[in-house]
Amino acid sequence: MSGSHPSLTTSPTAVPLPRRPLDLAAFGDDPVRRWYENELGWPTVPASTAESPLRLRLGLRFDVLDVPAEAGRAALRHLAGTSPVAMRGDRMEILVAAGSREELPGLLDWLEWGTLALDLRAIGTGGVTQAPRPPVPAVSGLGEVPSGRPTGPGEDEPLALPAHPEPGALQGAAVWLRPPEPGCEVEASLPTLSALGGGGGAPDLVRVVNTVATHCHRLRLRRTRT
């Protein structure tokens, strides 16, 4: 990494959206949507059919960095213990600060990864992602998330895919590796460019992206050799 930090502008952390009052009629008998909308204050897109999953709206509270699970595992050490991380199949979805999608191309260029085809992308404003099922107590009765929440493996630990909380769930459905905590505003725990050189507690998006890009490149070289 060379040169000075690019003139990337990062908007201040958005003011969290107000929580909706509990409206059972609005959510019908969908406790999962109710958990996301009321316990977390995260906007959702309801499932269009019984078979389709609930989705989360991106770009309002957070964006998502979508990377291979192996590359994402290496970046977990740069995340706060409360930074939510999801798994979907062999992909890891790291929640990052809203606006990160727009910053990613310039950041990759500054880190000198911009000329390479890397298997990573950020999804933000206008996008959606599959909503992982909440922890079991939250699904069944919208109770509290267990305090013994997983923090995820470190870089040198094996990555074990979490078991889906509901029997008979479709293979490849999104699950939480590090679930969000109701009552905690998620923005303070997300990687952001504004953390670069700052004294705040937010993780540094530059370190997360550089680590993920490095391991994506290693995966690419490994596949090329084989």
CSV table of C-alpha atoms in Angstrom, one decimal:
chain,number,residue,atom,x,y,z
A,1,MET,CA,0.0,0.0,0.0
A,2,SER,CA,1.6,3.2,-1.1
A,3,GLY,CA,0.8,6.9,-1.2
A,4,SER,CA,-1.4,9.0,0.9
A,5,HIS,CA,-5.0,8.2,1.7
A,6,PRO,CA,-7.3,9.0,-1.3
A,7,SER,CA,-9.7,11.8,-1.1
A,8,LEU,CA,-12.6,9.4,-0.3
A,9,THR,CA,-15.4,11.1,1.4
A,10,THR,CA,-17.4,9.3,4.1
A,11,SER,CA,-20.7,10.5,5.3
A,12,PRO,CA,-21.1,10.6,9.1
A,13,THR,CA,-22.7,7.6,10.7
A,14,ALA,CA,-26.4,7.9,9.8
A,15,VAL,CA,-28.8,8.5,12.6
A,16,PRO,CA,-30.5,5.2,13.3
A,17,LEU,CA,-34.0,4.9,12.0
A,18,PRO,CA,-36.7,5.0,14.6
A,19,ARG,CA,-38.1,1.7,15.8
A,20,ARG,CA,-41.6,1.0,14.6
A,21,PRO,CA,-44.2,0.4,17.3
A,22,LEU,CA,-45.1,-3.3,17.5
A,23,ASP,CA,-47.9,-3.9,15.0
A,24,LEU,CA,-49.0,-7.5,14.9
A,25,ALA,CA,-51.4,-6.8,12.0
A,26,ALA,CA,-48.6,-5.4,9.8
A,27,PHE,CA,-46.4,-8.5,10.2
A,28,GLY,CA,-49.1,-11.1,10.4
A,29,ASP,CA,-47.7,-14.3,11.9
A,30,ASP,CA,-44.1,-13.7,10.8
A,31,PRO,CA,-42.0,-13.6,14.0
A,32,VAL,CA,-38.8,-13.3,12.0
A,33,ARG,CA,-39.8,-10.1,10.3
A,34,ARG,CA,-41.1,-8.8,13.6
A,35,TRP,CA,-37.8,-9.5,15.2
A,36,TYR,CA,-35.8,-7.6,12.6
A,37,GLU,CA,-38.2,-4.7,12.3
A,38,ASN,CA,-39.0,-4.2,16.0
A,39,GLU,CA,-36.1,-5.7,18.0
A,40,LEU,CA,-33.3,-4.4,15.7
A,41,GLY,CA,-35.1,-1.6,13.7
A,42,TRP,CA,-33.8,-3.1,10.4
A,43,PRO,CA,-36.0,-2.5,7.3
A,44,THR,CA,-37.1,-5.7,5.6
A,45,VAL,CA,-38.7,-6.8,2.3
A,46,PRO,CA,-41.4,-9.3,3.1
A,47,ALA,CA,-41.3,-12.7,1.4
A,48,SER,CA,-43.4,-12.8,-1.8
A,49,THR,CA,-44.3,-16.5,-1.4
A,50,ALA,CA,-44.2,-19.0,1.4
A,51,GLU,CA,-41.0,-20.5,-0.1
A,52,SER,CA,-39.1,-17.3,-0.7
A,53,PRO,CA,-36.9,-15.9,2.2
A,54,LEU,CA,-37.3,-12.6,4.0
A,55,ARG,CA,-34.8,-10.0,2.8
A,56,LEU,CA,-33.1,-7.1,4.5
A,57,ARG,CA,-32.9,-3.7,2.8
A,58,LEU,CA,-29.3,-2.4,2.4
A,59,GLY,CA,-27.9,1.1,2.3
A,60,LEU,CA,-30.0,2.4,5.2
A,61,ARG,CA,-28.4,0.9,8.3
A,62,PHE,CA,-25.6,-0.9,6.7
A,63,ASP,CA,-24.1,-2.3,3.5
A,64,VAL,CA,-22.8,-5.9,3.0
A,65,LEU,CA,-19.3,-7.1,1.9
A,66,ASP,CA,-19.9,-10.4,0.1
A,67,VAL,CA,-16.7,-12.6,0.0
A,68,PRO,CA,-15.6,-16.2,-0.1
A,69,ALA,CA,-15.8,-17.7,3.4
A,70,GLU,CA,-12.1,-18.5,3.5
A,71,ALA,CA,-11.2,-14.9,2.7
A,72,GLY,CA,-13.8,-13.5,5.2
A,73,ARG,CA,-12.5,-15.8,8.0
A,74,ALA,CA,-9.1,-14.0,7.8
A,75,ALA,CA,-10.7,-10.6,8.3
A,76,LEU,CA,-12.7,-11.6,11.4
A,77,ARG,CA,-9.8,-10.5,13.6
A,78,HIS,CA,-10.3,-6.9,12.4
A,79,LEU,CA,-14.0,-6.8,13.4
A,80,ALA,CA,-15.5,-5.8,16.7
A,81,GLY,CA,-16.9,-8.6,18.8
A,82,THR,CA,-20.4,-7.3,18.1
A,83,SER,CA,-20.0,-6.8,14.3
A,84,PRO,CA,-22.7,-9.0,12.7
A,85,VAL,CA,-21.4,-11.6,10.2
A,86,ALA,CA,-23.6,-14.0,8.2
A,87,MET,CA,-22.9,-17.1,6.2
A,88,ARG,CA,-24.7,-18.2,3.1
A,89,GLY,CA,-23.4,-21.4,1.5
A,90,ASP,CA,-19.7,-20.9,0.9
A,91,ARG,CA,-20.0,-17.1,1.1
A,92,MET,CA,-19.5,-14.8,4.1
A,93,GLU,CA,-21.5,-11.6,4.4
A,94,ILE,CA,-19.8,-9.0,6.6
A,95,LEU,CA,-22.0,-6.0,7.6
A,96,VAL,CA,-20.1,-2.8,7.0
A,97,ALA,CA,-21.0,0.9,7.3
A,98,ALA,CA,-23.7,2.3,5.0
A,99,GLY,CA,-22.1,3.9,2.0
A,100,SER,CA,-19.2,1.4,1.8
A,101,ARG,CA,-20.3,0.1,-1.6
A,102,GLU,CA,-19.6,3.5,-3.1
A,103,GLU,CA,-16.2,3.7,-1.4
A,104,LEU,CA,-15.1,0.2,-2.4
A,105,PRO,CA,-13.8,0.8,-5.9
A,106,GLY,CA,-11.6,3.8,-4.8
A,107,LEU,CA,-10.4,2.0,-1.8
A,108,LEU,CA,-9.3,-1.1,-3.9
A,109,ASP,CA,-7.5,1.3,-6.2
A,110,TRP,CA,-5.7,3.0,-3.3
A,111,LEU,CA,-4.7,-0.4,-1.9
A,112,GLU,CA,-3.4,-1.3,-5.4
A,113,TRP,CA,-6.0,-4.1,-5.9
A,114,GLY,CA,-8.0,-2.3,-8.4
A,115,THR,CA,-6.5,-3.9,-11.5
A,116,LEU,CA,-7.2,-7.5,-10.4
A,117,ALA,CA,-10.4,-9.5,-10.7
A,118,LEU,CA,-11.2,-10.3,-7.1
A,119,ASP,CA,-14.1,-12.4,-5.9
A,120,LEU,CA,-15.6,-9.8,-3.7
A,121,ARG,CA,-18.3,-7.2,-3.9
A,122,ALA,CA,-20.2,-4.7,-1.8
A,123,ILE,CA,-24.0,-4.4,-1.9
A,124,GLY,CA,-25.6,-1.2,-0.7
A,125,THR,CA,-28.4,1.3,-1.5
A,126,GLY,CA,-31.1,-0.3,-3.5
A,127,GLY,CA,-29.9,-3.8,-2.8
A,128,VAL,CA,-31.2,-6.5,-0.5
A,129,THR,CA,-29.8,-9.6,1.1
A,130,GLN,CA,-31.4,-12.7,2.5
A,131,ALA,CA,-32.3,-12.3,6.2
A,132,PRO,CA,-30.6,-15.0,8.3
A,133,ARG,CA,-32.9,-16.8,10.7
A,134,PRO,CA,-32.6,-15.2,14.2
A,135,PRO,CA,-31.3,-17.4,17.1
A,136,VAL,CA,-33.7,-20.0,18.2
A,137,PRO,CA,-35.3,-18.3,21.2
A,138,ALA,CA,-35.9,-15.2,19.0
A,139,VAL,CA,-37.6,-17.3,16.3
A,140,SER,CA,-39.9,-19.1,18.7
A,141,GLY,CA,-41.0,-16.4,21.0
A,142,LEU,CA,-39.1,-13.2,20.1
A,143,GLY,CA,-37.2,-13.6,23.4
A,144,GLU,CA,-33.7,-12.4,24.1
A,145,VAL,CA,-30.8,-13.5,22.0
A,146,PRO,CA,-28.6,-15.8,24.1
A,147,SER,CA,-25.8,-14.0,25.9
A,148,GLY,CA,-23.3,-16.7,25.0
A,149,ARG,CA,-23.3,-15.4,21.4
A,150,PRO,CA,-20.6,-16.9,19.1
A,151,THR,CA,-17.7,-14.5,18.3
A,152,GLY,CA,-16.5,-16.5,15.3
A,153,PRO,CA,-13.1,-18.1,14.8
A,154,GLY,CA,-9.8,-16.3,14.6
A,155,GLU,CA,-7.6,-16.4,11.5
A,156,ASP,CA,-5.8,-19.6,12.5
A,157,GLU,CA,-8.9,-21.4,13.7
A,158,PRO,CA,-11.0,-23.7,11.4
A,159,LEU,CA,-14.1,-22.2,10.1
A,160,ALA,CA,-17.1,-24.3,11.0
A,161,LEU,CA,-20.4,-23.5,9.4
A,162,PRO,CA,-23.1,-22.9,12.0
A,163,ALA,CA,-26.0,-25.2,12.1
A,164,HIS,CA,-29.2,-23.7,10.9
A,165,PRO,CA,-31.5,-23.1,13.9
A,166,GLU,CA,-34.6,-24.7,12.3
A,167,PRO,CA,-34.8,-28.4,11.3
A,168,GLY,CA,-35.5,-28.9,7.7
A,169,ALA,CA,-34.1,-25.6,6.6
A,170,LEU,CA,-33.0,-25.3,2.9
A,171,GLN,CA,-29.3,-26.0,2.4
A,172,GLY,CA,-27.5,-22.8,1.6
A,173,ALA,CA,-29.9,-20.6,3.6
A,174,ALA,CA,-28.3,-17.6,5.3
A,175,VAL,CA,-27.4,-18.1,9.0
A,176,TRP,CA,-25.7,-15.9,11.5
A,177,LEU,CA,-22.1,-16.6,12.4
A,178,ARG,CA,-22.1,-13.6,14.7
A,179,PRO,CA,-25.8,-12.5,15.3
A,180,PRO,CA,-26.8,-8.9,16.0
A,181,GLU,CA,-27.7,-7.9,19.5
A,182,PRO,CA,-31.2,-6.4,20.1
A,183,GLY,CA,-30.9,-3.1,21.9
A,184,CYS,CA,-27.5,-2.3,20.5
A,185,GLU,CA,-27.3,0.2,17.6
A,186,VAL,CA,-25.4,-1.8,14.9
A,187,GLU,CA,-23.7,1.3,13.3
A,188,ALA,CA,-21.2,1.6,16.1
A,189,SER,CA,-19.8,-1.9,15.5
A,190,LEU,CA,-19.4,-1.8,11.7
A,191,PRO,CA,-16.2,-1.3,9.7
A,192,THR,CA,-16.0,2.2,8.3
A,193,LEU,CA,-13.5,4.5,6.5
A,194,SER,CA,-14.0,7.1,9.2
A,195,ALA,CA,-12.2,4.7,11.7
A,196,LEU,CA,-8.9,5.1,9.8
A,197,GLY,CA,-6.5,6.8,12.1
A,198,GLY,CA,-9.3,7.7,14.5
A,199,GLY,CA,-9.6,6.9,18.2
A,200,GLY,CA,-13.1,5.5,18.1
A,201,GLY,CA,-14.2,1.9,18.6
A,202,ALA,CA,-15.4,1.2,15.1
A,203,PRO,CA,-13.4,-1.3,13.1
A,204,ASP,CA,-11.3,0.1,10.2
A,205,LEU,CA,-12.8,-0.8,6.8
A,206,VAL,CA,-9.4,-0.4,5.1
A,207,ARG,CA,-7.9,-3.2,7.1
A,208,VAL,CA,-10.9,-5.4,6.5
A,209,VAL,CA,-10.9,-4.8,2.7
A,210,ASN,CA,-7.1,-5.2,2.4
A,211,THR,CA,-7.2,-8.5,4.3
A,212,VAL,CA,-10.1,-9.9,2.3
A,213,ALA,CA,-8.6,-8.8,-1.0
A,214,THR,CA,-5.3,-10.4,-0.1
A,215,HIS,CA,-6.9,-13.7,0.6
A,216,CYS,CA,-9.2,-13.5,-2.4
A,217,HIS,CA,-6.0,-13.1,-4.5
A,218,ARG,CA,-4.4,-16.1,-2.9
A,219,LEU,CA,-7.5,-18.2,-3.6
A,220,ARG,CA,-7.4,-17.0,-7.2
A,221,LEU,CA,-3.7,-18.0,-7.6
A,222,ARG,CA,-4.4,-21.4,-5.9
A,223,ARG,CA,-7.2,-22.1,-8.3
A,224,THR,CA,-5.1,-21.1,-11.3
A,225,ARG,CA,-2.3,-23.5,-10.3
A,226,THR,CA,-4.7,-26.4,-9.8
